[in-house]
Structure formats: C-alpha cells, structure tokens
PDB file of C-alpha atoms in Angstrom:
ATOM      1  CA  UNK S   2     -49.303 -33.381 131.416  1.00 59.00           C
ATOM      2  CA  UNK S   3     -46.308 -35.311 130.511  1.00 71.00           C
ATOM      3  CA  UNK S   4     -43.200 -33.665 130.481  1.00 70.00           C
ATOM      4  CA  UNK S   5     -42.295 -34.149 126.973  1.00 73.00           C
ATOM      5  CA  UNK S   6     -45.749 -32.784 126.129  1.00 76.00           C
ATOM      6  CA  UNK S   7     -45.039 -29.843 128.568  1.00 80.00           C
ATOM      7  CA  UNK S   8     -42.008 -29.215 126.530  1.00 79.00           C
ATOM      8  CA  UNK S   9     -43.873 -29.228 123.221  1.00 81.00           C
ATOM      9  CA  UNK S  10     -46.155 -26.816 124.105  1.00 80.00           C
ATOM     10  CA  UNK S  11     -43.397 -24.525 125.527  1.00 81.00           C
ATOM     11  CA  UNK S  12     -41.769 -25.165 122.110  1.00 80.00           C
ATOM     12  CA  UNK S  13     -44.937 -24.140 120.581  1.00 81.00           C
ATOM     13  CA  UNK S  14     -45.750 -20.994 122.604  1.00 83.00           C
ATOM     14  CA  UNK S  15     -41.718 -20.121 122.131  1.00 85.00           C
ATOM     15  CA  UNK S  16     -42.037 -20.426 118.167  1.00 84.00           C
ATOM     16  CA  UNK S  17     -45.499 -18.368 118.728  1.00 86.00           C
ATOM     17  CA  UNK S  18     -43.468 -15.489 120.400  1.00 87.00           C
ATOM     18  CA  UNK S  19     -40.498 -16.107 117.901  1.00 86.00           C
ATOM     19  CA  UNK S  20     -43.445 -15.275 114.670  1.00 88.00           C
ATOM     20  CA  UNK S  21     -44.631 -12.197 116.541  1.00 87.00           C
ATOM     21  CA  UNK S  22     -41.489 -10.912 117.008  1.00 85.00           C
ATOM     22  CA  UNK S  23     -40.444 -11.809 113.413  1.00 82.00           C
ATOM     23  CA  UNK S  24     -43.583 -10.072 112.669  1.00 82.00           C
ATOM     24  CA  UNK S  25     -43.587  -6.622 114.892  1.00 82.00           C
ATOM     25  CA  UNK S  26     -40.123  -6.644 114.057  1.00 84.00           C
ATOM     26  CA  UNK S  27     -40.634  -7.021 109.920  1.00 82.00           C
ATOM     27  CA  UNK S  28     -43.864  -4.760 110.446  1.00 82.00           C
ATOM     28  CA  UNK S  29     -41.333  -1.816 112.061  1.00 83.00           C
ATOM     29  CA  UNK S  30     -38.836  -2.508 109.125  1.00 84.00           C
ATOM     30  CA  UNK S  31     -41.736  -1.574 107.143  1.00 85.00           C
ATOM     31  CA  UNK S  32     -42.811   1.238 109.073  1.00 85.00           C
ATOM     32  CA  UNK S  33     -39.457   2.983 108.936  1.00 85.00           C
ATOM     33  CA  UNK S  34     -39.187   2.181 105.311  1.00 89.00           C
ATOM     34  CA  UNK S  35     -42.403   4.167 104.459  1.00 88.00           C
ATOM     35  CA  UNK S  36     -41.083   6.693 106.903  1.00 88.00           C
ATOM     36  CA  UNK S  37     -37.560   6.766 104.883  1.00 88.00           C
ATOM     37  CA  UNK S  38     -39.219   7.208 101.677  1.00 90.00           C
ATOM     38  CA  UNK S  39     -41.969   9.653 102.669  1.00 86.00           C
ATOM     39  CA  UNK S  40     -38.958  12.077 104.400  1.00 88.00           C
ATOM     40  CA  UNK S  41     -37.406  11.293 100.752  1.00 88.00           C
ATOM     41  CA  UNK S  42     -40.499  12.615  98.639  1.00 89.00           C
ATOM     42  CA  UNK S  43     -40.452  15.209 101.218  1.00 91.00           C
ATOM     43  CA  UNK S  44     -36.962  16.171 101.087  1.00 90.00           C
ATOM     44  CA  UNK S  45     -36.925  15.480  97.147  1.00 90.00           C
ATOM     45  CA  UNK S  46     -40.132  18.242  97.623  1.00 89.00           C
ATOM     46  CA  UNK S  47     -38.510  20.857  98.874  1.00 90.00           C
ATOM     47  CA  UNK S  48     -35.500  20.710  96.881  1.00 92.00           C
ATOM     48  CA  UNK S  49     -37.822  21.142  93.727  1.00 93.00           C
ATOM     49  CA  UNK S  50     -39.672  24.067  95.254  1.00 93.00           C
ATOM     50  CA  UNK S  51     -36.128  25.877  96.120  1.00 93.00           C
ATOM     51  CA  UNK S  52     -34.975  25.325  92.466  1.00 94.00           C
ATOM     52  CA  UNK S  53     -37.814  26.380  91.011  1.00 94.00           C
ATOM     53  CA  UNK S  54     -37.654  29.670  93.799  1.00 94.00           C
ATOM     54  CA  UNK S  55     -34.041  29.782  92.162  1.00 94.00           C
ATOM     55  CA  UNK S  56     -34.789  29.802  88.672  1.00 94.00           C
ATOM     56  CA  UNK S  57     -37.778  32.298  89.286  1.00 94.00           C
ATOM     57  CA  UNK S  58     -35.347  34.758  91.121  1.00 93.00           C
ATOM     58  CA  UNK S  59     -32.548  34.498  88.401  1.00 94.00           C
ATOM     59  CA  UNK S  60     -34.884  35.135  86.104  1.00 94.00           C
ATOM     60  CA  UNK S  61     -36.350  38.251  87.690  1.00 93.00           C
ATOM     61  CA  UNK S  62     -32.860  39.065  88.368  1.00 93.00           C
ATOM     62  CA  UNK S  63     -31.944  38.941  84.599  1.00 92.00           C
ATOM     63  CA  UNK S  64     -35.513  40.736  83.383  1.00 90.00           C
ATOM     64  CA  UNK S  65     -33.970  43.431  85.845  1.00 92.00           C
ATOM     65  CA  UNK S  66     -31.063  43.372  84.000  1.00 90.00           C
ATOM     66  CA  UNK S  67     -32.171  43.900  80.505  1.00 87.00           C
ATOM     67  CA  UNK S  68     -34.803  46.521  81.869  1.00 88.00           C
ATOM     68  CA  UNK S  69     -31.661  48.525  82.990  1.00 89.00           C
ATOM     69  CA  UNK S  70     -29.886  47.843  80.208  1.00 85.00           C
ATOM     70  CA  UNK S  71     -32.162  49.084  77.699  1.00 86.00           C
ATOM     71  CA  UNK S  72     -33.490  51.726  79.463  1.00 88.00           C
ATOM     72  CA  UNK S  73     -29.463  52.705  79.457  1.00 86.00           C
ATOM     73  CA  UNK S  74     -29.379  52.366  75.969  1.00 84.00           C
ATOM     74  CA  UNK S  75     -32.906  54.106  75.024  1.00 84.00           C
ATOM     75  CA  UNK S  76     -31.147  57.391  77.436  1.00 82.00           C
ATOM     76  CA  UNK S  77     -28.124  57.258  74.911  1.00 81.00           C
ATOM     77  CA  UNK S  78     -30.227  56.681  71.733  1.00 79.00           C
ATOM     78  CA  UNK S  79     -32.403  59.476  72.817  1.00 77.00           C
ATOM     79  CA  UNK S  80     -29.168  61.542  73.856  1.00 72.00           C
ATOM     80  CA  UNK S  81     -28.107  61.114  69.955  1.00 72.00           C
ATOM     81  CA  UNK S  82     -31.517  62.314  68.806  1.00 70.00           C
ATOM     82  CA  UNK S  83     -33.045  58.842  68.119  1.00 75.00           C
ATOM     83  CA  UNK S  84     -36.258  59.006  70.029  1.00 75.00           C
ATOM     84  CA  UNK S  85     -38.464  56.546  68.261  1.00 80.00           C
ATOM     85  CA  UNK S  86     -38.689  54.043  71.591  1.00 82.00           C
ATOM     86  CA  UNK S  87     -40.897  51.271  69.761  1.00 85.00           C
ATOM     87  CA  UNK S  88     -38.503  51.288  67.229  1.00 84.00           C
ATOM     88  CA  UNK S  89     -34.929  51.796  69.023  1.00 83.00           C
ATOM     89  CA  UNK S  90     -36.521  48.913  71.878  1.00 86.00           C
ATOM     90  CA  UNK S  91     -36.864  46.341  68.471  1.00 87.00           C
ATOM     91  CA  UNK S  92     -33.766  47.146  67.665  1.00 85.00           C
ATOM     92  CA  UNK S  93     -32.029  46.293  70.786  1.00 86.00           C
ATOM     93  CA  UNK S  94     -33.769  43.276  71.166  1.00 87.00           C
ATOM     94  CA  UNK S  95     -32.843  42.113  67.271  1.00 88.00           C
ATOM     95  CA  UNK S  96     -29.318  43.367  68.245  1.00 86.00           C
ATOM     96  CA  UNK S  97     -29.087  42.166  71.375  1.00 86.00           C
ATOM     97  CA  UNK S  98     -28.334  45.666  73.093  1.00 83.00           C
ATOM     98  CA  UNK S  99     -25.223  45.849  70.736  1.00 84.00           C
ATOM     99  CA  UNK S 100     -25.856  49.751  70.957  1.00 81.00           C
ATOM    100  CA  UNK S 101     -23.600  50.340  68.088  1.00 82.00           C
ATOM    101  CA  UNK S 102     -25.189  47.865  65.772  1.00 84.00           C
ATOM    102  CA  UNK S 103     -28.321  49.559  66.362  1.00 84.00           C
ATOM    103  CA  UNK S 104     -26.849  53.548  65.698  1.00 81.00           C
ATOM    104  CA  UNK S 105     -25.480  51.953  62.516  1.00 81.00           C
ATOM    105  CA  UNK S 106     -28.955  50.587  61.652  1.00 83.00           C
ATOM    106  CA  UNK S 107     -30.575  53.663  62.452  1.00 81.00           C
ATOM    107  CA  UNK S 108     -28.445  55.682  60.313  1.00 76.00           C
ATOM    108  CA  UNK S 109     -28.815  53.219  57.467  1.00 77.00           C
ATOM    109  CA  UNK S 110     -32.357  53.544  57.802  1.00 78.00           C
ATOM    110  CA  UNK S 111     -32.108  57.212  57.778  1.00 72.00           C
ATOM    111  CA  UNK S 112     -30.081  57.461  54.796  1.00 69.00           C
ATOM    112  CA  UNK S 113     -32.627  54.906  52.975  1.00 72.00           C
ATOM    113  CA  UNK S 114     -35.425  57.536  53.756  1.00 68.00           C
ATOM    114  CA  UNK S 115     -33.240  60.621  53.081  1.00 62.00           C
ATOM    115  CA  UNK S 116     -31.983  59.382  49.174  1.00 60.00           C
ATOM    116  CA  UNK S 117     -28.812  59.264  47.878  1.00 54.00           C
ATOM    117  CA  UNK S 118     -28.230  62.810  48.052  1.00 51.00           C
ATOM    118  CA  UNK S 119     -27.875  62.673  51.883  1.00 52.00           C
ATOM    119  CA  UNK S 120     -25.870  59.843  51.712  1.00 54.00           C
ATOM    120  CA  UNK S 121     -22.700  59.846  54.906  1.00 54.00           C
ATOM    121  CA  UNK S 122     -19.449  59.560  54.003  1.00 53.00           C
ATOM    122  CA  UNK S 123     -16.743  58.478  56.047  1.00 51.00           C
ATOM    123  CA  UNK S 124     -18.376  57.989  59.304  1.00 54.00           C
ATOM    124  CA  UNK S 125     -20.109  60.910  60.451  1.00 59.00           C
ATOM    125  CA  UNK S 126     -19.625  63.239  58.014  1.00 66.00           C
ATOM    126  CA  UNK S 127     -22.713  64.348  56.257  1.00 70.00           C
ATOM    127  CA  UNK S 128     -22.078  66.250  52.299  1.00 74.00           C
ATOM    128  CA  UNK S 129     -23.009  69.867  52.590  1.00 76.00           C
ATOM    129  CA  UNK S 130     -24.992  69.800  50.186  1.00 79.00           C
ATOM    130  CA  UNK S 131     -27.600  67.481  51.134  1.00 79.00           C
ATOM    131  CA  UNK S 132     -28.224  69.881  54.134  1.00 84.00           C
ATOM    132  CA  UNK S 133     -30.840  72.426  54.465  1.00 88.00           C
ATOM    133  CA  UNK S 134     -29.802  74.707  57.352  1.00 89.00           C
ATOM    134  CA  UNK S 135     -32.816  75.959  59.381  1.00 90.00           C
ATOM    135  CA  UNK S 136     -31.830  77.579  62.879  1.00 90.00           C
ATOM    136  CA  UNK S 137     -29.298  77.518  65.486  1.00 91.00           C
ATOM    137  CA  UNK S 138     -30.419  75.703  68.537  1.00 90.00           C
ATOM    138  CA  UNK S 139     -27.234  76.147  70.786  1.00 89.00           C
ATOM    139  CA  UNK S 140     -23.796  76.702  70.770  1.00 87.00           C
ATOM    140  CA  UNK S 141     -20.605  74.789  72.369  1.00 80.00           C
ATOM    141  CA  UNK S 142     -16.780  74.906  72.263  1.00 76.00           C
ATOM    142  CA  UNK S 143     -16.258  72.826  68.921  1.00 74.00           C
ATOM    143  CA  UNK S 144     -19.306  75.058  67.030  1.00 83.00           C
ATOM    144  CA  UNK S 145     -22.794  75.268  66.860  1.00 88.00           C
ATOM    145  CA  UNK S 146     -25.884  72.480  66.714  1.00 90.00           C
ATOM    146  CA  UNK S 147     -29.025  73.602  64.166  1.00 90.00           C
ATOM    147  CA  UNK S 148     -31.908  72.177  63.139  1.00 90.00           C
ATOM    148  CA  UNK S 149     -31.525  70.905  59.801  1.00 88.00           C
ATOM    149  CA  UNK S 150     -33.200  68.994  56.652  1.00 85.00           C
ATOM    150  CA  UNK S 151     -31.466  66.090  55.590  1.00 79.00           C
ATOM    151  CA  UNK S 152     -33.170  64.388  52.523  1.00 70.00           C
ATOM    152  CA  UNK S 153     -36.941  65.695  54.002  1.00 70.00           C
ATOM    153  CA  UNK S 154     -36.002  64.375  58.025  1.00 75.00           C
ATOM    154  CA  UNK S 155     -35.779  66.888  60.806  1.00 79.00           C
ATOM    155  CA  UNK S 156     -32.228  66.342  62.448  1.00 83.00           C
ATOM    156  CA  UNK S 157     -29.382  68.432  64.553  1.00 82.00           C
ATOM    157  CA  UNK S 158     -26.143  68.645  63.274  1.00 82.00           C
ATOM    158  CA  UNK S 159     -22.889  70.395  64.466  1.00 81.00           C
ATOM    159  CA  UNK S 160     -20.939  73.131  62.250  1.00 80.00           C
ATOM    160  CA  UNK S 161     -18.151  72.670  63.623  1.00 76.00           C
ATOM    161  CA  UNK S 162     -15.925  75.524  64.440  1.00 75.00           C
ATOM    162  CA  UNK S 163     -12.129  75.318  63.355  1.00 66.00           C
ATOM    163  CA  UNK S 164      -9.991  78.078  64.523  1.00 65.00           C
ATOM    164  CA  UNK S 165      -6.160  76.803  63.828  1.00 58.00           C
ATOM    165  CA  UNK S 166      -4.959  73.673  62.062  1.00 59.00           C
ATOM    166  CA  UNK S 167      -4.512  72.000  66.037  1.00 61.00           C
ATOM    167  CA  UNK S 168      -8.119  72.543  66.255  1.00 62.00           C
ATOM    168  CA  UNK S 169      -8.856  70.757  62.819  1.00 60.00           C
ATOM    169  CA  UNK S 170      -6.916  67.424  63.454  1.00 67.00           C
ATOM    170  CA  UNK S 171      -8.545  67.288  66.888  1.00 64.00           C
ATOM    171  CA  UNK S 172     -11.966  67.460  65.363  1.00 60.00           C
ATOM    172  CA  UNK S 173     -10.835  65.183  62.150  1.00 64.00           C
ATOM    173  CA  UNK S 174      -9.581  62.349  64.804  1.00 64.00           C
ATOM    174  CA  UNK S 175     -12.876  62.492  66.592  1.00 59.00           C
ATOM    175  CA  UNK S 176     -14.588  62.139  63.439  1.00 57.00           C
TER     176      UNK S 176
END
C-alpha cells in the first residue's frame, strides 16, 4: 500500500473511532438524562406522597380538634341542663362552636315552645309567674335549685337567696 493510501485509511479508521466516541459519548448523555429525569419523577414522587401524608395528618389533627372541642362544649351545655346531644352537636356545627350563640338559640327555642307567658326578661331572669314550682333538688350558698314548669318544659331554676342589700347587688351584677 501506498503511503498516501495508508494515510487514508488511518484517516478513515480515526473518523470511525471519532463516530463511536461521538456516539457512546451522546448515548451516555442520554443515559444520564433518563437517569436525571427518572430521579426527578422519583423525587417529584415522594414529595407528593409527604404532602399528601401532611395534609392527611393536619387534617386528623384538626378532626381531633373539633372532637375536643365539642365534646367541651356538649360537657358545658349539659352542665347548663341542655342535654339534647343531636340537637346541641347541630348547633355547634351551624354556630361554629360559638357556645354562646348556641345557649342563646337554645333559650330562644325554649321560650318559642314555652309561649309568651314564660317569656325571659333581661337576661336570665325568668317572670314568676310563668313558673310552676315542683321540688327542691339541692341547695347552695346563693339559694336553692328546683325542678320547675316553665310554659309545659321540665327545667331547674335557682331561688335565689338574698340576705342583706350586699348580697342583692352581688347577685343583680351576676345576673
């Protein structure tokens, strides 16, 4: 072989290794790329699952919550002598555990079932005469609790005891 053929055919064989390199190397860039965006979907993966593991725990977290909170509030409803629980658990959720909106809806309700005779005045206060006293159920420092009729409902109520005009404001500011 001539030596200007030689050197064609080294040309050749160089430009052959030259394309395979070119190609191992573009088939690696290729590789890694598919390797770069499976760790991607992977890592884009596992994010999702630990937000959704967030989300699921917050909102177990705030279920807890408003179990407390209502069973709280049911305690104190009951503790007043409202101890309907399908209806006092409606009204916490249509008041949104506002316990005093729901008292005040309770006692409207009440006083709708009871007639205008039994209607309260100034807060607490219930007229005497819409009152039917039955018995004593216990006594404490400020008077006694009976059972009474109010308008054809079952209730306790507190006569309260006044023994000096000190004892009468007291009881007329908590009132």
């Amino acid at each position: 072989m001539s030596h200007m053929h030689m050197n064609q055919v080294k040309a050749a064989a160089e430009a052959k290794r030259q394309q395979q390199l070119a190609a191992a190397s573009a088939a690696a860039l290729v590789d890694k790329k598919k390797e770069d965006q499976a760790a991607a979907v992977e890592k884009d993966a596992v994010h999702k699952r630990q937000e959704k593991e967030r989300k699921q725990d917050e909102e177990l977290r705030e279920t807890a919550e408003e179990h407390t909170r209502t069973a709280t509030a049911l305690r104190q409803l009951a503790d007043m002598g409202f101890t309907d629980a399908t209806t006092n658990i409606s009204l916490l959720k249509q008041f949104h555990h506002n316990i005093n909106d729901v008292v005040t809806q309770l006692v409207q309700s009440l006083q709708s079932k009871c007639g205008n005779e039994a209607a309260i005045t100034n807060g607490w206060k219930v007229p005497a005469s819409a009152l039917v006293w039955k018995h004593r159920l216990g006594n404490g420092s400020y008077g006694s609790v009976y059972e009474v009729k109010w308008g054809g409902v079952l209730i306790a109520a507190k006569k309260m005891s006044i023994t000096v005009e000190g004892d009468r404001q007291a009881i007329e500011k908590m009132l």
